[in-house]
mmCIF file of C-alpha atoms in Angstrom:
data_model
loop_
_atom_site.group_PDB
_atom_site.id
_atom_site.type_symbol
_atom_site.label_atom_id
_atom_site.label_comp_id
_atom_site.label_asym_id
_atom_site.label_seq_id
_atom_site.Cartn_x
_atom_site.Cartn_y
_atom_site.Cartn_z
ATOM 1 C CA ASP B 117 24.025 287.528 100.553
ATOM 2 C CA GLY B 118 26.354 284.493 100.783
ATOM 3 C CA GLY B 119 28.471 283.309 97.994
ATOM 4 C CA ILE B 120 31.686 281.821 97.732
ATOM 5 C CA THR B 121 34.499 284.783 96.949
ATOM 6 C CA GLN B 122 37.724 284.035 95.201
ATOM 7 C CA SER B 123 40.442 286.162 94.345
ATOM 8 C CA PRO B 124 42.358 287.546 92.678
ATOM 9 C CA LYS B 125 40.143 287.192 89.362
ATOM 10 C CA TYR B 126 43.331 287.227 87.188
ATOM 11 C CA LEU B 127 46.609 285.860 88.293
ATOM 12 C CA PHE B 128 49.759 285.748 86.068
ATOM 13 C CA ARG B 129 52.690 283.068 87.668
ATOM 14 C CA LYS B 130 56.816 283.464 86.944
ATOM 15 C CA GLU B 131 58.759 280.621 86.230
ATOM 16 C CA GLY B 132 59.524 278.916 89.341
ATOM 17 C CA GLN B 133 57.587 281.048 91.208
ATOM 18 C CA ASN B 134 54.579 279.630 93.349
ATOM 19 C CA VAL B 135 51.158 281.471 94.006
ATOM 20 C CA THR B 136 48.090 281.125 95.766
ATOM 21 C CA LEU B 137 44.614 281.317 95.112
ATOM 22 C CA SER B 138 41.944 282.404 97.794
ATOM 23 C CA CYS B 139 39.040 280.812 98.294
ATOM 24 C CA GLU B 140 36.420 282.236 101.186
ATOM 25 C CA GLN B 141 32.938 281.052 101.877
ATOM 26 C CA ASN B 142 30.113 282.528 104.006
ATOM 27 C CA LEU B 143 27.356 279.561 103.114
ATOM 28 C CA ASN B 144 28.564 277.872 106.641
ATOM 29 C CA HIS B 145 29.467 274.658 104.220
ATOM 30 C CA ASP B 146 31.843 271.404 105.759
ATOM 31 C CA ALA B 147 32.931 270.877 102.311
ATOM 32 C CA MET B 148 35.201 272.724 99.735
ATOM 33 C CA TYR B 149 36.685 271.599 96.700
ATOM 34 C CA TRP B 150 39.434 272.848 94.390
ATOM 35 C CA TYR B 151 38.796 272.339 90.280
ATOM 36 C CA ARG B 152 40.837 272.960 86.960
ATOM 37 C CA GLN B 153 38.780 273.984 83.865
ATOM 38 C CA ASP B 154 40.474 273.860 80.434
ATOM 39 C CA PRO B 155 39.005 274.644 77.464
ATOM 40 C CA GLY B 156 37.603 271.827 75.806
ATOM 41 C CA GLN B 157 37.675 269.386 79.041
ATOM 42 C CA GLY B 158 35.361 269.180 81.753
ATOM 43 C CA LEU B 159 35.943 270.272 85.399
ATOM 44 C CA ARG B 160 38.521 268.408 87.185
ATOM 45 C CA LEU B 161 38.924 268.124 90.969
ATOM 46 C CA ILE B 162 42.179 268.952 92.293
ATOM 47 C CA TYR B 163 41.842 269.077 96.256
ATOM 48 C CA TYR B 164 38.727 268.750 98.837
ATOM 49 C CA SER B 165 38.197 269.229 102.299
ATOM 50 C CA GLN B 166 35.401 267.953 104.321
ATOM 51 C CA ILE B 167 36.405 268.953 107.808
ATOM 52 C CA VAL B 168 38.941 271.465 108.992
ATOM 53 C CA ASN B 169 42.417 270.274 108.882
ATOM 54 C CA ASP B 170 41.470 267.205 106.885
ATOM 55 C CA PHE B 171 41.621 267.668 103.339
ATOM 56 C CA GLN B 172 42.055 264.635 100.142
ATOM 57 C CA LYS B 173 44.140 264.639 96.553
ATOM 58 C CA GLY B 174 41.312 264.435 93.801
ATOM 59 C CA ASP B 175 42.363 263.620 90.571
ATOM 60 C CA ILE B 176 44.795 266.181 89.678
ATOM 61 C CA ALA B 177 46.991 266.824 92.907
ATOM 62 C CA GLU B 178 50.866 266.973 91.585
ATOM 63 C CA GLY B 179 51.726 270.048 91.662
ATOM 64 C CA TYR B 180 49.229 271.818 93.848
ATOM 65 C CA SER B 181 48.923 272.197 97.785
ATOM 66 C CA VAL B 182 45.863 273.065 99.907
ATOM 67 C CA SER B 183 45.051 274.023 103.687
ATOM 68 C CA ARG B 184 42.237 273.930 105.532
ATOM 69 C CA GLU B 185 42.672 276.119 108.870
ATOM 70 C CA LYS B 186 39.440 277.576 108.989
ATOM 71 C CA LYS B 187 36.193 276.346 108.117
ATOM 72 C CA GLU B 188 35.578 279.300 105.829
ATOM 73 C CA SER B 189 38.688 279.007 103.628
ATOM 74 C CA PHE B 190 40.115 276.959 101.478
ATOM 75 C CA PRO B 191 43.446 278.357 100.055
ATOM 76 C CA LEU B 192 45.473 276.588 96.779
ATOM 77 C CA THR B 193 49.199 277.103 96.147
ATOM 78 C CA VAL B 194 50.347 276.601 92.462
ATOM 79 C CA THR B 195 53.857 275.171 92.760
ATOM 80 C CA SER B 196 56.586 275.396 90.392
ATOM 81 C CA ALA B 197 56.683 271.551 90.267
ATOM 82 C CA GLN B 198 53.025 272.437 88.333
ATOM 83 C CA LYS B 199 54.428 272.446 84.257
ATOM 84 C CA ASN B 200 51.010 273.345 83.102
ATOM 85 C CA PRO B 201 49.035 275.971 85.154
ATOM 86 C CA THR B 202 47.484 278.369 82.977
ATOM 87 C CA ALA B 203 44.160 277.269 83.393
ATOM 88 C CA PHE B 204 40.821 278.336 85.038
ATOM 89 C CA TYR B 205 40.535 277.851 88.583
ATOM 90 C CA LEU B 206 36.905 277.281 90.481
ATOM 91 C CA CYS B 207 36.642 276.967 94.038
ATOM 92 C CA ALA B 208 33.286 275.633 95.408
ATOM 93 C CA SER B 209 31.594 274.298 98.982
ATOM 94 C CA SER B 210 28.804 272.164 99.861
ATOM 95 C CA ILE B 211 26.802 270.809 103.093
ATOM 96 C CA ASP B 212 28.458 267.699 103.943
ATOM 97 C CA ARG B 213 25.974 265.386 104.714
ATOM 98 C CA GLY B 214 22.755 264.401 103.138
ATOM 99 C CA ILE B 215 22.103 262.977 99.344
ATOM 100 C CA GLY B 216 23.373 264.549 96.587
ATOM 101 C CA GLN B 217 23.565 267.898 97.933
ATOM 102 C CA PRO B 218 24.767 270.642 95.274
ATOM 103 C CA GLN B 219 28.109 272.090 95.035
ATOM 104 C CA HIS B 220 28.421 275.894 94.755
ATOM 105 C CA PHE B 221 30.841 277.875 92.975
ATOM 106 C CA GLY B 222 32.538 280.866 93.018
ATOM 107 C CA ASP B 223 33.787 282.605 90.096
ATOM 108 C CA GLY B 224 37.110 281.769 89.399
ATOM 109 C CA THR B 225 40.998 282.600 89.153
ATOM 110 C CA ARG B 226 42.239 282.709 85.786
ATOM 111 C CA LEU B 227 45.977 281.984 85.882
ATOM 112 C CA SER B 228 48.368 282.757 83.128
ATOM 113 C CA ILE B 229 51.983 282.648 82.797
ATOM 114 C CA LEU B 230 54.635 285.019 81.763
ATOM 115 C CA GLU N 31 35.127 254.341 85.668
ATOM 116 C CA ASP N 32 32.513 257.131 85.935
ATOM 117 C CA GLN N 33 32.093 259.057 82.736
ATOM 118 C CA VAL N 34 29.471 261.833 81.668
ATOM 119 C CA THR N 35 28.598 263.043 77.597
ATOM 120 C CA GLN N 36 26.974 266.057 76.701
ATOM 121 C CA SER N 37 25.902 266.701 73.147
ATOM 122 C CA PRO N 38 25.596 268.363 70.907
ATOM 123 C CA GLU N 39 28.972 270.546 71.780
ATOM 124 C CA ALA N 40 27.237 273.790 70.293
ATOM 125 C CA LEU N 41 24.149 274.577 69.482
ATOM 126 C CA ARG N 42 22.430 277.709 68.213
ATOM 127 C CA LEU N 43 18.731 278.859 68.175
ATOM 128 C CA GLN N 44 16.745 281.493 67.033
ATOM 129 C CA GLU N 45 14.623 283.014 69.872
ATOM 130 C CA GLY N 46 11.510 280.739 70.503
ATOM 131 C CA GLU N 47 12.909 277.679 68.861
ATOM 132 C CA SER N 48 12.166 275.195 71.228
ATOM 133 C CA SER N 49 15.690 272.341 71.822
ATOM 134 C CA SER N 50 17.062 270.013 74.300
ATOM 135 C CA LEU N 51 20.550 269.082 75.477
ATOM 136 C CA ASN N 52 21.394 265.457 76.417
ATOM 137 C CA CYS N 53 23.687 264.652 79.218
ATOM 138 C CA SER N 54 24.522 260.428 79.166
ATOM 139 C CA TYR N 55 26.289 258.901 81.809
ATOM 140 C CA THR N 56 27.994 255.638 83.012
ATOM 141 C CA VAL N 57 28.163 255.507 87.064
ATOM 142 C CA SER N 58 28.503 253.032 89.767
ATOM 143 C CA GLY N 59 25.477 254.013 91.458
ATOM 144 C CA LEU N 60 24.082 257.477 91.096
ATOM 145 C CA ARG N 61 23.695 259.488 94.158
ATOM 146 C CA GLY N 62 22.317 262.908 92.196
ATOM 147 C CA LEU N 63 22.884 264.447 88.503
ATOM 148 C CA PHE N 64 23.281 267.841 88.457
ATOM 149 C CA TRP N 65 22.600 270.610 86.302
ATOM 150 C CA TYR N 66 24.617 273.902 85.917
ATOM 151 C CA ARG N 67 24.734 277.397 83.808
ATOM 152 C CA GLN N 68 27.785 278.714 83.179
ATOM 153 C CA ASP N 69 28.444 282.535 81.480
ATOM 154 C CA PRO N 70 31.853 283.447 80.078
ATOM 155 C CA GLY N 71 34.224 284.552 82.780
ATOM 156 C CA LYS N 72 31.966 283.391 85.662
ATOM 157 C CA GLY N 73 31.872 280.186 87.793
ATOM 158 C CA PRO N 74 29.148 277.564 87.396
ATOM 159 C CA GLU N 75 25.518 278.427 88.667
ATOM 160 C CA PHE N 76 23.775 275.528 90.037
ATOM 161 C CA LEU N 77 19.988 274.545 88.204
ATOM 162 C CA PHE N 78 18.877 271.368 89.180
ATOM 163 C CA THR N 79 19.516 268.076 90.923
ATOM 164 C CA LEU N 80 17.595 264.977 90.006
ATOM 165 C CA TYR N 81 17.917 261.571 92.067
ATOM 166 C CA SER N 82 16.242 258.785 90.357
ATOM 167 C CA ALA N 83 15.216 257.463 86.912
ATOM 168 C CA GLY N 84 11.248 259.738 86.471
ATOM 169 C CA GLU N 85 12.066 262.433 88.199
ATOM 170 C CA GLU N 86 11.874 266.064 86.671
ATOM 171 C CA LYS N 87 12.278 269.557 87.428
ATOM 172 C CA GLU N 88 11.357 272.947 86.368
ATOM 173 C CA LYS N 89 12.599 276.512 86.427
ATOM 174 C CA GLU N 90 11.213 279.432 83.906
ATOM 175 C CA ARG N 91 12.136 278.317 80.431
ATOM 176 C CA LEU N 92 14.176 275.137 81.790
ATOM 177 C CA LYS N 93 13.039 271.488 82.234
ATOM 178 C CA ALA N 94 15.534 268.717 83.233
ATOM 179 C CA THR N 95 14.469 265.127 82.925
ATOM 180 C CA LEU N 96 16.352 261.872 84.140
ATOM 181 C CA THR N 97 16.238 258.403 82.984
ATOM 182 C CA LYS N 98 18.557 255.275 83.821
ATOM 183 C CA LYS N 99 20.960 256.246 81.260
ATOM 184 C CA GLU N 100 20.677 260.027 80.435
ATOM 185 C CA SER N 101 19.298 263.251 81.215
ATOM 186 C CA PHE N 102 17.436 265.896 78.851
ATOM 187 C CA LEU N 103 17.482 269.740 79.367
ATOM 188 C CA HIS N 104 14.642 270.682 77.448
ATOM 189 C CA ILE N 105 14.605 274.544 76.650
ATOM 190 C CA THR N 106 11.402 275.997 75.883
ATOM 191 C CA ALA N 107 10.757 279.179 73.667
ATOM 192 C CA PRO N 108 14.406 280.261 74.657
ATOM 193 C CA LYS N 109 15.442 283.830 74.924
ATOM 194 C CA PRO N 110 19.624 285.797 74.221
ATOM 195 C CA GLU N 111 19.819 285.694 77.909
ATOM 196 C CA ASP N 112 19.557 281.653 77.781
ATOM 197 C CA SER N 113 22.767 281.809 75.659
ATOM 198 C CA ALA N 114 25.339 280.065 77.885
ATOM 199 C CA THR N 115 27.176 276.802 78.427
ATOM 200 C CA TYR N 116 25.160 274.192 80.161
ATOM 201 C CA LEU N 117 27.133 271.517 82.152
ATOM 202 C CA CYS N 118 25.799 268.067 83.660
ATOM 203 C CA ALA N 119 27.157 266.181 86.364
ATOM 204 C CA VAL N 120 26.869 263.139 88.213
ATOM 205 C CA GLN N 121 27.818 262.181 91.718
ATOM 206 C CA ALA N 122 28.193 258.339 92.822
ATOM 207 C CA TYR N 123 28.208 256.605 95.579
ATOM 208 C CA THR N 124 31.654 257.150 96.008
ATOM 209 C CA GLY N 125 32.262 258.003 100.033
ATOM 210 C CA PHE N 126 32.756 261.677 99.083
ATOM 211 C CA GLN N 127 30.918 264.415 97.021
ATOM 212 C CA LYS N 128 32.956 264.061 94.418
ATOM 213 C CA LEU N 129 30.925 265.280 91.221
ATOM 214 C CA VAL N 130 32.181 263.674 87.375
ATOM 215 C CA PHE N 131 31.668 266.728 84.634
ATOM 216 C CA GLY N 132 30.923 266.748 81.474
ATOM 217 C CA THR N 133 32.687 268.850 78.785
ATOM 218 C CA GLY N 134 29.381 270.636 78.322
ATOM 219 C CA THR N 135 27.083 272.436 75.718
ATOM 220 C CA ARG N 136 27.524 276.035 74.366
ATOM 221 C CA LEU N 137 24.311 277.439 73.655
ATOM 222 C CA LEU N 138 23.605 280.509 71.774
ATOM 223 C CA VAL N 139 20.072 281.907 70.998
ATOM 224 C CA SER N 140 19.337 284.499 68.605
ATOM 225 C CA PRO N 141 16.836 287.732 68.388
#
């Protein structure tokens, strides 16, 4: 079955530590995205990538970094510079052509502070 | 600035009691409006895309409609398994596929 796999499901970060969230897709989609979801707020875009070896900042990129070395993979690193990292992180992908293509989501990683 | 407002924040229905969820939007050129369903602890699941005013889409007990300012998700004779948070998002002509999300409507259907 095609889909988006995020791991781990739960992650704990210590003060001063960088952590990396994994996102893999086998849908052959060109574009991939990272969102953050907080209670009472809509999903907010962190980073997106339309093609391998290229990515752009979203609305809340400070304290985060990404890479896109393979079409299938788009890992997100939450750095120690992100002072409020506790949230539900969602990865998505879409066919990056045509009008209004939907984004498809993985099942998320919940990050908490120890 | 593109904006999406969903109402109500929460809705409680009895099984079989039909109702509608609202998604009001302001966007600089609508490229598409999307409805998603999200279960607790899961990622959003895509339901519908609407592209232009007057368009309607249906799936089982759900029907989505679109006007120039808002979209409605009509739920006919809901069942307890329809309980979830329903998210609305819009995509504008910004040059890439950015979605702007509303905060969602939490639906609880009681037996």
